Amino acid sequence: MLAFDDGGKRLWQTKVTSEVISPPMVAEGQVGAWSGDGRLYALAAADGKTKWVYQRSNPPLIVRNTRAAS
């Protein structure tokens, strides 16, 4: 996962266990991101260090839609 400032300069890079499947959310100095293996990551917005990880089991079938909502 990569984070950039408003000018496009890379701020930090960190690894998560699987692909990030939804746009990351930023709130209260943390970045939240869901990974494809069912983990929710809370990363420090300043440096990308992992604050905590929540894991849940994935359902047997996941259908993803990459089409933009209209």
PDB file of C-alpha atoms in Angstrom:
ATOM      1  CA  MET A   1       0.000   0.000   0.000  1.00  0.00           C
ATOM      2  CA  LEU A   2       1.286   3.464  -0.867  1.00  0.00           C
ATOM      3  CA  ALA A   3       0.369   6.914   0.456  1.00  0.00           C
ATOM      4  CA  PHE A   4       0.996  10.189  -1.369  1.00  0.00           C
ATOM      5  CA  ASP A   5       0.708  13.844  -0.399  1.00  0.00           C
ATOM      6  CA  ASP A   6      -1.444  16.351  -2.323  1.00  0.00           C
ATOM      7  CA  GLY A   7       1.467  17.086  -4.669  1.00  0.00           C
ATOM      8  CA  GLY A   8       1.959  13.433  -5.608  1.00  0.00           C
ATOM      9  CA  LYS A   9       5.095  12.860  -3.496  1.00  0.00           C
ATOM     10  CA  ARG A  10       5.237   9.410  -1.893  1.00  0.00           C
ATOM     11  CA  LEU A  11       4.906   9.635   1.891  1.00  0.00           C
ATOM     12  CA  TRP A  12       5.190   5.963   2.843  1.00  0.00           C
ATOM     13  CA  GLN A  13       4.811   2.385   1.682  1.00  0.00           C
ATOM     14  CA  THR A  14       3.665  -0.618   3.721  1.00  0.00           C
ATOM     15  CA  LYS A  15       2.718  -4.213   3.032  1.00  0.00           C
ATOM     16  CA  VAL A  16      -0.589  -5.889   3.789  1.00  0.00           C
ATOM     17  CA  THR A  17      -1.311  -9.608   3.432  1.00  0.00           C
ATOM     18  CA  SER A  18      -3.518  -9.432   0.329  1.00  0.00           C
ATOM     19  CA  GLU A  19      -4.828  -7.010  -2.274  1.00  0.00           C
ATOM     20  CA  VAL A  20      -6.709  -3.975  -0.967  1.00  0.00           C
ATOM     21  CA  ILE A  21     -10.263  -4.468  -2.218  1.00  0.00           C
ATOM     22  CA  SER A  22     -11.856  -1.088  -1.466  1.00  0.00           C
ATOM     23  CA  PRO A  23     -10.676   2.514  -1.370  1.00  0.00           C
ATOM     24  CA  PRO A  24      -8.865   3.240   1.918  1.00  0.00           C
ATOM     25  CA  MET A  25     -10.629   5.554   4.373  1.00  0.00           C
ATOM     26  CA  VAL A  26      -8.819   8.207   6.430  1.00  0.00           C
ATOM     27  CA  ALA A  27     -10.112   9.350   9.830  1.00  0.00           C
ATOM     28  CA  GLU A  28      -8.591  10.510  13.117  1.00  0.00           C
ATOM     29  CA  GLY A  29      -5.009  10.082  11.943  1.00  0.00           C
ATOM     30  CA  GLN A  30      -5.525   6.514  10.733  1.00  0.00           C
ATOM     31  CA  VAL A  31      -5.988   4.848   7.360  1.00  0.00           C
ATOM     32  CA  GLY A  32      -8.432   1.944   7.231  1.00  0.00           C
ATOM     33  CA  ALA A  33      -8.182  -0.634   4.442  1.00  0.00           C
ATOM     34  CA  TRP A  34      -9.891  -3.994   3.780  1.00  0.00           C
ATOM     35  CA  SER A  35      -7.735  -6.705   2.259  1.00  0.00           C
ATOM     36  CA  GLY A  36      -8.975  -9.581   0.118  1.00  0.00           C
ATOM     37  CA  ASP A  37      -8.263 -12.134   2.831  1.00  0.00           C
ATOM     38  CA  GLY A  38     -10.828 -10.604   5.223  1.00  0.00           C
ATOM     39  CA  ARG A  39      -8.546  -8.367   7.270  1.00  0.00           C
ATOM     40  CA  LEU A  40      -9.257  -4.749   8.191  1.00  0.00           C
ATOM     41  CA  TYR A  41      -6.070  -2.761   8.739  1.00  0.00           C
ATOM     42  CA  ALA A  42      -5.727   0.443  10.729  1.00  0.00           C
ATOM     43  CA  LEU A  43      -2.497   2.158   9.700  1.00  0.00           C
ATOM     44  CA  ALA A  44      -0.981   5.345  11.072  1.00  0.00           C
ATOM     45  CA  ALA A  45      -1.603   8.065   8.477  1.00  0.00           C
ATOM     46  CA  ALA A  46       1.756   9.694   9.247  1.00  0.00           C
ATOM     47  CA  ASP A  47       4.038   6.714   8.580  1.00  0.00           C
ATOM     48  CA  GLY A  48       1.964   3.670   7.567  1.00  0.00           C
ATOM     49  CA  LYS A  49       2.800   1.605  10.646  1.00  0.00           C
ATOM     50  CA  THR A  50       0.162  -0.961  11.592  1.00  0.00           C
ATOM     51  CA  LYS A  51      -1.924   0.116  14.589  1.00  0.00           C
ATOM     52  CA  TRP A  52      -4.167  -2.954  14.640  1.00  0.00           C
ATOM     53  CA  VAL A  53      -5.615  -5.686  12.415  1.00  0.00           C
ATOM     54  CA  TYR A  54      -9.086  -7.222  12.648  1.00  0.00           C
ATOM     55  CA  GLN A  55      -9.682 -10.517  10.844  1.00  0.00           C
ATOM     56  CA  ARG A  56     -12.951 -12.149   9.952  1.00  0.00           C
ATOM     57  CA  SER A  57     -13.612 -15.211   7.843  1.00  0.00           C
ATOM     58  CA  ASN A  58     -14.634 -14.648   4.257  1.00  0.00           C
ATOM     59  CA  PRO A  59     -17.843 -16.167   2.922  1.00  0.00           C
ATOM     60  CA  PRO A  60     -17.423 -19.130   0.539  1.00  0.00           C
ATOM     61  CA  LEU A  61     -18.343 -16.954  -2.466  1.00  0.00           C
ATOM     62  CA  ILE A  62     -17.526 -13.301  -2.996  1.00  0.00           C
ATOM     63  CA  VAL A  63     -18.843 -11.433  -6.045  1.00  0.00           C
ATOM     64  CA  ARG A  64     -17.027  -8.223  -6.884  1.00  0.00           C
ATOM     65  CA  ASN A  65     -18.246  -5.521  -9.182  1.00  0.00           C
ATOM     66  CA  THR A  66     -15.661  -3.140 -10.597  1.00  0.00           C
ATOM     67  CA  ARG A  67     -18.198  -1.157 -12.623  1.00  0.00           C
ATOM     68  CA  ALA A  68     -18.791   2.393 -11.428  1.00  0.00           C
ATOM     69  CA  ALA A  69     -22.206   3.125  -9.954  1.00  0.00           C
ATOM     70  CA  SER A  70     -24.487   5.077 -12.240  1.00  0.00           C
TER      71      SER A  70
END
